Coordinates of C-alpha atoms (C1' of nucleotides) in Angstrom, one line a residue:
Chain A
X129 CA 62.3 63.9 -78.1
X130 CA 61.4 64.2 -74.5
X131 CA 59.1 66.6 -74.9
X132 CA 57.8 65.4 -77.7
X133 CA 57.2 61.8 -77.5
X134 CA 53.0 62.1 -77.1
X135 CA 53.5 63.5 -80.3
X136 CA 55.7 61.2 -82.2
X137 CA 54.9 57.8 -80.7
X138 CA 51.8 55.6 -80.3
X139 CA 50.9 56.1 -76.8
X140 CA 50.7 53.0 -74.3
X141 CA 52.8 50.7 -76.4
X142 CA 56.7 50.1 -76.1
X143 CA 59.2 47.6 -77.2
X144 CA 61.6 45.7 -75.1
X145 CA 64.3 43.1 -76.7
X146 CA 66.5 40.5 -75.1
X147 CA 69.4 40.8 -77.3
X148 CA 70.9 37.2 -76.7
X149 CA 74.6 36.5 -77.6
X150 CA 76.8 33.5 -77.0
X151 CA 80.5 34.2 -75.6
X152 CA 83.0 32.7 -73.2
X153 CA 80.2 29.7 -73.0
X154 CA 77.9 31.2 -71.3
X155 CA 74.4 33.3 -72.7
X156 CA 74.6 37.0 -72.8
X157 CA 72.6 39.5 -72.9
X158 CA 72.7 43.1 -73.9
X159 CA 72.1 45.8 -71.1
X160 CA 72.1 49.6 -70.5
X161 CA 73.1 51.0 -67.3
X162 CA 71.1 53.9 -65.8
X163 CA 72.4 55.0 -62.1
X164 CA 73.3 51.7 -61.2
X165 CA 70.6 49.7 -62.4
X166 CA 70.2 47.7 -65.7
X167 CA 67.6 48.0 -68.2
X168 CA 66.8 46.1 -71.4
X169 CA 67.4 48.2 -75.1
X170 CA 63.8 49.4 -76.0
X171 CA 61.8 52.4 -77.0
X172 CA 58.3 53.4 -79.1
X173 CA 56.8 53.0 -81.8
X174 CA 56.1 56.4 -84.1
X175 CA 52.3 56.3 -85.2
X176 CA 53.5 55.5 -89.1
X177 CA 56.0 52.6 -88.4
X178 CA 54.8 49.3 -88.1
X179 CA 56.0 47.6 -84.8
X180 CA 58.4 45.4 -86.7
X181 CA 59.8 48.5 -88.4
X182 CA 60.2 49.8 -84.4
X183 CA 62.0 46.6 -83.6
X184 CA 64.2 46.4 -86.5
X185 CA 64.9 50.1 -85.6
X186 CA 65.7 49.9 -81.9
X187 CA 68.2 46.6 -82.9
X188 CA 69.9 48.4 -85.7
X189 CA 70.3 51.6 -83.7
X190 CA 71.7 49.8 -80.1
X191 CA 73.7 47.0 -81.8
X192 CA 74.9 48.4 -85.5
X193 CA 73.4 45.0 -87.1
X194 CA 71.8 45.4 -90.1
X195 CA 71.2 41.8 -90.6
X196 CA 70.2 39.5 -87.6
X197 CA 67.3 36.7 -86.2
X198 CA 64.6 38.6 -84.0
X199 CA 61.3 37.3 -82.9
X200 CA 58.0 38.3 -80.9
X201 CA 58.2 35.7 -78.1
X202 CA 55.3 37.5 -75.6
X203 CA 53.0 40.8 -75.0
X204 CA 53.4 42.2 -71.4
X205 CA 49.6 43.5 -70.9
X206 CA 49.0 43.8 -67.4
X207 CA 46.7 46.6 -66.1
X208 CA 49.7 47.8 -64.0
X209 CA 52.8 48.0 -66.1
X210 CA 53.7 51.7 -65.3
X211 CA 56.3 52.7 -63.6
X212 CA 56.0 56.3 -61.9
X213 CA 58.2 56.3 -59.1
X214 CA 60.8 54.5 -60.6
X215 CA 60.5 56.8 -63.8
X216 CA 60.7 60.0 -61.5
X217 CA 64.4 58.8 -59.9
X218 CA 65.4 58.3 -63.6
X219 CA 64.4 61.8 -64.9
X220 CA 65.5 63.3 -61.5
X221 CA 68.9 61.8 -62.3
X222 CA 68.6 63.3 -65.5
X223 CA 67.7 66.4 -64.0
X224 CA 64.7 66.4 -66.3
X225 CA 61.8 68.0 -64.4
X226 CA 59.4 65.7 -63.3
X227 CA 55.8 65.6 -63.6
X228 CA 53.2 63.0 -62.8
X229 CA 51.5 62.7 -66.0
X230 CA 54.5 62.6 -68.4
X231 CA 53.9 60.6 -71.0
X232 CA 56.5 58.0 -70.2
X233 CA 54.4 57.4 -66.9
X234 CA 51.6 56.0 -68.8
X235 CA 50.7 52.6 -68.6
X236 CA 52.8 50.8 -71.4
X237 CA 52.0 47.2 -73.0
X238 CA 55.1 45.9 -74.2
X239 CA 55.6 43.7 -77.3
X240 CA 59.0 42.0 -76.3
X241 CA 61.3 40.8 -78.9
X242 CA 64.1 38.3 -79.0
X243 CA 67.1 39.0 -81.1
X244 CA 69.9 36.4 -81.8
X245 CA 73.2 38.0 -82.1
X246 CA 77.0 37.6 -82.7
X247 CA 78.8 39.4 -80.2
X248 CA 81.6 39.9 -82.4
X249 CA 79.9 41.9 -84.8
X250 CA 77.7 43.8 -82.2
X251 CA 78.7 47.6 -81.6
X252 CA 77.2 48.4 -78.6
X253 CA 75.7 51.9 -78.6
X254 CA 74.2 53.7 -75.3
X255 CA 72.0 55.5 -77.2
X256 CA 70.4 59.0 -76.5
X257 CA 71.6 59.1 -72.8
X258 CA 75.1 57.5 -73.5
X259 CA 74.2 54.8 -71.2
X260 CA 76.9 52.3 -70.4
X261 CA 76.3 49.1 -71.9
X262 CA 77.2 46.0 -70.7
X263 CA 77.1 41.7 -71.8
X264 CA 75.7 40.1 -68.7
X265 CA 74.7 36.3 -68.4
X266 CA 71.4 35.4 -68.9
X267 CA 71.4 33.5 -66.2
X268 CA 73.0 36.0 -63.6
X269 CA 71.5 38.8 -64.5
X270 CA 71.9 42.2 -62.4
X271 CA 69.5 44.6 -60.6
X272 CA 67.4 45.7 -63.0
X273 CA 64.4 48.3 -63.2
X274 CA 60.6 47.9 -64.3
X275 CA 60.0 44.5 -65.0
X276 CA 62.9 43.9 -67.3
X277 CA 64.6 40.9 -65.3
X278 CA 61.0 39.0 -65.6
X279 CA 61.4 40.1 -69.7
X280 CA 64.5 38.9 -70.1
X281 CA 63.5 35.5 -68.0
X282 CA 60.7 34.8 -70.0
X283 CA 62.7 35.6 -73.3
X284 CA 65.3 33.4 -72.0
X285 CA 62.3 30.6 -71.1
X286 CA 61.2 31.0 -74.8
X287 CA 64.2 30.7 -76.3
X288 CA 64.6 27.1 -75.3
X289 CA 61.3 26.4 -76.2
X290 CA 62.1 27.6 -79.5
X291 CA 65.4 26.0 -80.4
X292 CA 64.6 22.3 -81.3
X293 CA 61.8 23.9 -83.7
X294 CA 63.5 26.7 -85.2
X295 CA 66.7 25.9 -85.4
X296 CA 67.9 29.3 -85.1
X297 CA 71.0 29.2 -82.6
X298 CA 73.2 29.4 -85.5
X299 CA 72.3 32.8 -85.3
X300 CA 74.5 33.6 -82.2
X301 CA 77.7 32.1 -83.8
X302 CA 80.0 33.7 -86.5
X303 CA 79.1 33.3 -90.0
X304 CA 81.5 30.2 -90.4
X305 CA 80.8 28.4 -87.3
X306 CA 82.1 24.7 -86.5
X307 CA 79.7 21.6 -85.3
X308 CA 81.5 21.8 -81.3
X309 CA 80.7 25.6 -81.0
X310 CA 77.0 24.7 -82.3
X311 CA 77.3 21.8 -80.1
X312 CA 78.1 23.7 -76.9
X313 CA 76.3 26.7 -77.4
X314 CA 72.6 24.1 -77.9
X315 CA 73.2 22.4 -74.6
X316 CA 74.3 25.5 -72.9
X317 CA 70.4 26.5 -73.9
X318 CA 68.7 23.3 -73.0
X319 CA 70.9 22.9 -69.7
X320 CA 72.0 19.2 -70.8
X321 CA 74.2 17.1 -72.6
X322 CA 73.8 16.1 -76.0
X323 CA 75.5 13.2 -77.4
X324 CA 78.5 14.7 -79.9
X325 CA 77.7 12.1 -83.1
X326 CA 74.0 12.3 -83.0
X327 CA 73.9 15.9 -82.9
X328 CA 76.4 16.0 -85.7
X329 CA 74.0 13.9 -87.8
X330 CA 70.8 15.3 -86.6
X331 CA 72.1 19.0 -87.6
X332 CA 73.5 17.6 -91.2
X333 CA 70.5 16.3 -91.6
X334 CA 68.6 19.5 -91.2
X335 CA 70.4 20.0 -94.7
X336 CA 70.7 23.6 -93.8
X337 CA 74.1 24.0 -92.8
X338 CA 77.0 23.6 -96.0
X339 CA 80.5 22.3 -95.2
X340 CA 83.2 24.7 -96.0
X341 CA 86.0 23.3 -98.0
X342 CA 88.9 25.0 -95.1
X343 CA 88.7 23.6 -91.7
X344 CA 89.5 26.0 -88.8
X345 CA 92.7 27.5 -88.5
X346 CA 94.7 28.5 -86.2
X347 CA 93.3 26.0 -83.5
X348 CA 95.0 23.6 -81.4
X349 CA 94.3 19.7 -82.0
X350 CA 92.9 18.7 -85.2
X351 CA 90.9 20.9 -86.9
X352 CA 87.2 21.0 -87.1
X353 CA 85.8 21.7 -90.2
X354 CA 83.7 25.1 -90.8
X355 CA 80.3 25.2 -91.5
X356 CA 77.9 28.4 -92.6
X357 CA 74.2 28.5 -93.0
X358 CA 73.2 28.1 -96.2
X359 CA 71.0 31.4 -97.0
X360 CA 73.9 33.2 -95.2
Chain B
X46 CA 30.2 53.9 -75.7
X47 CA 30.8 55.0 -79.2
X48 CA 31.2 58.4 -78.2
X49 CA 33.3 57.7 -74.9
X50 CA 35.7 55.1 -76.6
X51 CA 38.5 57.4 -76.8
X52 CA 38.3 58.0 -73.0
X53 CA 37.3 54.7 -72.0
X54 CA 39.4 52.8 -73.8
X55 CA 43.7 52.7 -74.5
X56 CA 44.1 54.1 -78.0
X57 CA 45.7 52.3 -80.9
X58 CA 45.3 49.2 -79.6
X59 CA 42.4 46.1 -80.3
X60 CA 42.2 43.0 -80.0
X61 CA 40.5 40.3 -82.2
X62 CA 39.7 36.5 -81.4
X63 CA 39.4 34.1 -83.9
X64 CA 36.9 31.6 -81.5
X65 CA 37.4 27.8 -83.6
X66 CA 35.2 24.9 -83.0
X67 CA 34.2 21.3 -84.8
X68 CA 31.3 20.3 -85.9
X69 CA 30.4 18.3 -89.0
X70 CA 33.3 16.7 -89.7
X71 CA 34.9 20.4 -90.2
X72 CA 36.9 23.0 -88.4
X73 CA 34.3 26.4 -87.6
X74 CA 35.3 29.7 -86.7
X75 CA 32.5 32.3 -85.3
X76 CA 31.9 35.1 -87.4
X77 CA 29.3 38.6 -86.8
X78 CA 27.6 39.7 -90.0
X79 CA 27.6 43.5 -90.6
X80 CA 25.8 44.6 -93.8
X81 CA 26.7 41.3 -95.1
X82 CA 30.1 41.1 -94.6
X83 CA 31.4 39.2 -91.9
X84 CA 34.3 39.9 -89.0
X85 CA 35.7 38.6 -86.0
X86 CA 35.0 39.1 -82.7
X87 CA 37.2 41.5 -81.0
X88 CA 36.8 45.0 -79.1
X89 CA 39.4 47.3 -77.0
X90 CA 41.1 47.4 -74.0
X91 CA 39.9 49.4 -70.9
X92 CA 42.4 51.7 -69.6
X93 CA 42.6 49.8 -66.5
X94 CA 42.1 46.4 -67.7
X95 CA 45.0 43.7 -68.6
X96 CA 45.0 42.6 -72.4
X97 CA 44.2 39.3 -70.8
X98 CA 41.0 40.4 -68.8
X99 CA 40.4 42.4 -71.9
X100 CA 40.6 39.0 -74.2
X101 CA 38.7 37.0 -71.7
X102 CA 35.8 39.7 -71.3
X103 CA 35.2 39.7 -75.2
X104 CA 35.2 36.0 -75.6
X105 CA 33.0 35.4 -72.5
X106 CA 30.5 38.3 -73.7
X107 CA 30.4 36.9 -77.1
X108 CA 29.6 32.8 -76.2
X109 CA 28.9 33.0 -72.7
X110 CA 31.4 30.8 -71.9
X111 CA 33.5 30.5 -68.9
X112 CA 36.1 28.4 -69.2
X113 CA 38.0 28.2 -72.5
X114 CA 41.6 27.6 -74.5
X115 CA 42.5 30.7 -75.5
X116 CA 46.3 31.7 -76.8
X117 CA 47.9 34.7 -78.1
X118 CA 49.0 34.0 -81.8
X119 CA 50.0 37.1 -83.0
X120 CA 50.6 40.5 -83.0
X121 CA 49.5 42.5 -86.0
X122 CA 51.3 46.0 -86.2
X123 CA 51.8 47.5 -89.7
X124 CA 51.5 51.1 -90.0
X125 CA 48.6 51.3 -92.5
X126 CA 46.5 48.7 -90.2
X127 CA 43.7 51.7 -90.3
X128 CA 40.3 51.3 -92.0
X129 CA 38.6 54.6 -92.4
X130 CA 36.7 54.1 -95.6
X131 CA 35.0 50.8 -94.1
X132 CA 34.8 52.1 -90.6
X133 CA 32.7 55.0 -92.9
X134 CA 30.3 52.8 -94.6
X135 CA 30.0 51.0 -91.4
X136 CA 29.0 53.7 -89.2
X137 CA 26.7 54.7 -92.3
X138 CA 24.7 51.9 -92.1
X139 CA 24.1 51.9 -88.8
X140 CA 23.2 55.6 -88.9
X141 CA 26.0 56.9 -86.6
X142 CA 27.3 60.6 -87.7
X143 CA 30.7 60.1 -89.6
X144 CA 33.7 61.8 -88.5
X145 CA 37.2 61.4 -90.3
X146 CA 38.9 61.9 -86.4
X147 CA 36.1 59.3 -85.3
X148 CA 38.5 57.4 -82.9
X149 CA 37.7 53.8 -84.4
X150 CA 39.2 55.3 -87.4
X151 CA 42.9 55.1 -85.7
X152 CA 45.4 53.0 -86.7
X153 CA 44.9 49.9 -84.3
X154 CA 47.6 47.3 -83.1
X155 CA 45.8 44.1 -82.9
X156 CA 46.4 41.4 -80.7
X157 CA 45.2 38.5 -82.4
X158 CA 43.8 35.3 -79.7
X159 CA 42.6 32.1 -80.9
X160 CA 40.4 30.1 -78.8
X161 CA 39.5 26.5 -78.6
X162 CA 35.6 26.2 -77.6
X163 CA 33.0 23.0 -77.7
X164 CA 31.1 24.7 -80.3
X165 CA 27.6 22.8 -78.2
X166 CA 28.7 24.8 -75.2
X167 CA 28.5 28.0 -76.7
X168 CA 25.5 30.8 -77.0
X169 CA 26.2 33.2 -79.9
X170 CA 25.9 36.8 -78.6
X171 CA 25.9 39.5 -81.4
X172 CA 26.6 42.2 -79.3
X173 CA 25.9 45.7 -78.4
X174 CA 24.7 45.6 -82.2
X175 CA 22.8 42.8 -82.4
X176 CA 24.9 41.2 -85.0
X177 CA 24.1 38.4 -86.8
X178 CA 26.0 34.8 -86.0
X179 CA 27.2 32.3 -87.5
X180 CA 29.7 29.5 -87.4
X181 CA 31.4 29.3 -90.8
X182 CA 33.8 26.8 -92.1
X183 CA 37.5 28.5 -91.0
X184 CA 38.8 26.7 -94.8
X185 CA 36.2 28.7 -96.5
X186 CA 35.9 32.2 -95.3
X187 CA 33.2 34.6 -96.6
X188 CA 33.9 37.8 -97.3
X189 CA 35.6 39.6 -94.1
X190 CA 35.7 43.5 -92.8
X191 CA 39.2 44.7 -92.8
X192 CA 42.1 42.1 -92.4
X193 CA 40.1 39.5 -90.6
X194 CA 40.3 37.3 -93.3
X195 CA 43.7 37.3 -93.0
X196 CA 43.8 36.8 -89.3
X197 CA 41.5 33.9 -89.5
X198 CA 44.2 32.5 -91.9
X199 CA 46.7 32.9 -89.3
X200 CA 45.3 31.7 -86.8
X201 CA 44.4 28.4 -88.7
X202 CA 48.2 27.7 -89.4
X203 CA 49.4 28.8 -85.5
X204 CA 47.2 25.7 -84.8
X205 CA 48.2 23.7 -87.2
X206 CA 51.6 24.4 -85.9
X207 CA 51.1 24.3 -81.7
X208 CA 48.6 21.1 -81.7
X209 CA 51.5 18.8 -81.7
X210 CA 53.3 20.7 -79.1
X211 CA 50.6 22.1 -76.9
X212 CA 48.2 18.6 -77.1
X213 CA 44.9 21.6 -76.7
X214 CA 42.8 20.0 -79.4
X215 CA 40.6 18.5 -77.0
X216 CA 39.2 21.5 -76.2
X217 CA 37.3 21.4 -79.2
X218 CA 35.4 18.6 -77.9
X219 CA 33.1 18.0 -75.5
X220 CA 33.9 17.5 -72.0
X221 CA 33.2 13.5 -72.2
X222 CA 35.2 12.6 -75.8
X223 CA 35.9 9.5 -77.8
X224 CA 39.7 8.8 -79.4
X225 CA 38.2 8.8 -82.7
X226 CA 36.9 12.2 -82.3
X227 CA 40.0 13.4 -81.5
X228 CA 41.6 11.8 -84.3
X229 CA 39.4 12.9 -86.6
X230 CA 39.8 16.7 -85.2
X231 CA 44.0 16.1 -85.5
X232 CA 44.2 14.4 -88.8
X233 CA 41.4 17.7 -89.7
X234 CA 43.8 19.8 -88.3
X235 CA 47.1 18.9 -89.5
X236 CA 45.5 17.4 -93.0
X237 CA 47.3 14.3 -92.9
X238 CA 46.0 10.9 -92.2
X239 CA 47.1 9.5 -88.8
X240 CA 47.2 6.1 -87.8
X241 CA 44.1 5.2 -85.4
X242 CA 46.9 2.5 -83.4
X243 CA 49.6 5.0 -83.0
X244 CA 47.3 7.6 -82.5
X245 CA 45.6 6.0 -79.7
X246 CA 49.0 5.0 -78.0
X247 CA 50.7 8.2 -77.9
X248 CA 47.2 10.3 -76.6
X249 CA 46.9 7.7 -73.8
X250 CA 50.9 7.8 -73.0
X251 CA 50.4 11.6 -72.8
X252 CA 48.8 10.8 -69.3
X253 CA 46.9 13.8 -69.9
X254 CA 43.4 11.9 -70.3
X255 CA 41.5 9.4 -68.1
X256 CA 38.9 6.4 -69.5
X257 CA 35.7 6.7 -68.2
X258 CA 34.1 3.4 -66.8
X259 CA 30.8 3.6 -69.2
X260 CA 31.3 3.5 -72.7
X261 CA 29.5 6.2 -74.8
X262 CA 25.8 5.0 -75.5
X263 CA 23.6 5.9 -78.1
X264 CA 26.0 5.0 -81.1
X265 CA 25.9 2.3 -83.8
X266 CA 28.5 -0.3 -84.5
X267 CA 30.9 -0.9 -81.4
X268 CA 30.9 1.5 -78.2
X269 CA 34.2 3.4 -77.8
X270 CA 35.5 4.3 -74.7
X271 CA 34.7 8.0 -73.1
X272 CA 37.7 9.7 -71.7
X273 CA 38.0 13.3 -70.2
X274 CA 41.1 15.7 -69.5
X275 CA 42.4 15.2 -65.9
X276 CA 42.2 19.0 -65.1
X277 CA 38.7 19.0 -66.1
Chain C
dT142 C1' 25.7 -13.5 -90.6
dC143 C1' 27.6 -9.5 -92.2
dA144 C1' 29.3 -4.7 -92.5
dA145 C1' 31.0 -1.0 -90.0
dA146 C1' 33.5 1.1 -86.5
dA147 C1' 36.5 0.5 -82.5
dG148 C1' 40.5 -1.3 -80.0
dT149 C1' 44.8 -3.3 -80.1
dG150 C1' 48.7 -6.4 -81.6
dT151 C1' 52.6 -7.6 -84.8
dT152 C1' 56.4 -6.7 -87.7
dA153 C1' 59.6 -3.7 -90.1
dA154 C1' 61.7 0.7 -90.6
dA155 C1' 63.5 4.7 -88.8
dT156 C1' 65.5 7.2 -85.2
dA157 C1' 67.6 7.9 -80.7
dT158 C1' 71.0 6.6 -77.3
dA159 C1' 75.4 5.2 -75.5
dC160 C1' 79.7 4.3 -76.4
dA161 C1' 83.9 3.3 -78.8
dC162 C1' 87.3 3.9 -82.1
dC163 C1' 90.2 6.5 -85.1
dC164 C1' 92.2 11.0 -86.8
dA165 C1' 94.8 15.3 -86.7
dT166 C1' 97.5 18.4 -84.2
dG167 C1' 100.6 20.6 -80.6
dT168 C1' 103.5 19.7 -76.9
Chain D
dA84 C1' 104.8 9.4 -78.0
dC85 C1' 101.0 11.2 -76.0
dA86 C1' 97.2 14.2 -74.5
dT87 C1' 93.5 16.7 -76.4
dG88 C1' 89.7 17.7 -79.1
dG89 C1' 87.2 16.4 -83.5
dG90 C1' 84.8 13.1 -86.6
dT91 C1' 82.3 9.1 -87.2
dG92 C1' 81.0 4.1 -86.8
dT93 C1' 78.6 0.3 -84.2
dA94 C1' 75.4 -2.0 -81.3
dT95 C1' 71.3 -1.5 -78.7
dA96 C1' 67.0 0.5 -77.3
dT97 C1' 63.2 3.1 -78.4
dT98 C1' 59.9 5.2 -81.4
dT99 C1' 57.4 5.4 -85.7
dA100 C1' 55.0 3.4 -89.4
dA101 C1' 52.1 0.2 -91.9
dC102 C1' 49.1 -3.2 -91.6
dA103 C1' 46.5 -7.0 -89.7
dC104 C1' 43.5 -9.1 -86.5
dT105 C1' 39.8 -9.2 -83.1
dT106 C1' 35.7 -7.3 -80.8
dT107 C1' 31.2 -5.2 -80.5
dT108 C1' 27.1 -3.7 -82.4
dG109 C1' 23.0 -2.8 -85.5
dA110 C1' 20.9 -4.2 -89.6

DNA sequence: TCAAAAGTGTTAAATATACACCCATGT
DNA sequence: ACATGGGTGTATATTTAACACTTTTGA
């Protein structure tokens, strides 16, 4: 694939996702390790797949999800996104020979996804180069190379943008899910509080969400009552 | 340039511009006729140009304008987005050899803009081609060259959707603007009837838009008030 | 003087906010 | 019994909505 990838993929395009889970209460995101630096999951797009297609792909291959919330949030375009020198330390640790005008040194615009996850169902998968793979806060994020902390800022940026529309958190929550973790994982997003009964109402009122007749077990205190989205 | 596109420009990737304006008491969008049929403005990127300088260059070449709303919408990116027989009958008529390899006959990835322009302000260019212009009404699309029509479409209901959020309608409308223009373009927009008190309130408590001292001159019945955006 | 368009006020309904109270559970 | 977390009610403030009233201008 190394070889060939001027042959399989469209040239000068690439896909980058911020795969976004909620654990512990704080934001996580899903990172590959490469000789001590962190990049996002990504790759290319073969010239018969539709970039959605590539997305879905890329998720399904780095995460084992077959079903999950992913969304465009911005195109990286700028004249200078390539990456030589830092692409020549990676094959060199590869011990892949090295030339200049290897076609992952091109100039790459990158469509950059979002994807909404639950950790607990997420097999992590280091892919090709059995790259160690790693949760990392959102908002602490690591050394990373190319312009990947800035993508996973701005996906991060978007995200809260997003959530009063779209109403997709639910998304990073198990499939029976209880009003408090909703609760705690929305103002962990918008970085503030959020009274308890109006977003209890507000969300019931979305009349998306169905009330399962079991509360939670196995909790301490009284039990919250389960809820799961209703196309789930 | 149609024989130096392949090295001139990055491959597999367009972008098109769906360039909306009011006038008449109706939302435009400006179309070049080919062999009557109608498509959007749009072109490619230069290999060392950003798809933003690349977006800007096309709409400024195409209505001489310098300053402008513009906004990415969309990305389009399905594998069969190729049109070789029209690209055929296109070259054709303009009596430009046809070859199957021809490299406007890839598969493209088109980044779809929309862009807010006072249609007064603008000048029409039909390009390299000498295309015939026209403003046509964005609700009632002729027939279009390959997926434009259904660009167009989309870029109709991305503003629908972002003119509450993003408050950019005004730059449909002349520098200088009354509130019942723009609550004639919004209620246009969004195809609802607004309320001219409420309206008026919530513009002004945007503090986005100054009053002018003179009234607007010229018009029967009672004067309204001018006002302008404050970045203007 | 009257119709038309503009500007703004008034009232009622709906929603948001802050807070309080009660409930269920484990210690 | 009590501390903790969950669920929901109440009172108040703010925003939305519907409508009315006044002003200005040209015919």
């Amino acid at each position: 694939m190394l070889d060939e990838g001027a042959n399989l993929f469209l040239p000068n395009l690439s896909i980058d996702i911020a795969v976004i889970g909620f654990e512990a209460g704080t934001l996580k995101v899903l990172l590959l390790e490469l000789d001590s630096k962190w990049m996002l999951p990504g790759g290319y797009i073969f010239k018969n797949e539709s970039i959605d297609d590539a997305s879905r792909r890329i998720l399904t291959e780095r995460t084992g999800l077959q079903h999950y919330f992913m969304k465009i949030f911005q195109v990286f375009g700028n004249a200078d996104r390539s990456f030589p020198d830092e692409m020549r330390h990676i094959l060199k640790k590869l011990d892949i020979p090295w030339h200049p005008n290897y076609w992952m040194c091109q100039r790459y615009v990158s469509t950059a996804f979002y994807a909404l996850v639950d950790i607990e169902r997420v097999t992590p998968d280091g892919g090709i180069l059995s790259q160690k793979t790693a949760w990392w806060n959102l908002r602490d994020l690591p050394v990373m190379w190319f312009d990947h902390q800035h993508i996973a800022t701005g996906a991060l940026r978007k995200l809260k943008e997003d959530i009063l529309i779209d109403h997709h958190s639910y998304n990073m929550l198990p499939e029976n899910f209880t009003m408090p973790q909703l609760h705690q994982l929305q103002e962990l997003i918008l970085e503030k509080k959020i009274d308890r009964s109006r977003f209890q109402k507000k969300m019931l009122s979305l009349g998306i969400f169905e009330r399962l007749p079991e509360p939670k077990q196995g909790v301490p205190h009284r039990r919250p009552f389960l809820y799961k989205h209703k196309d789930h």
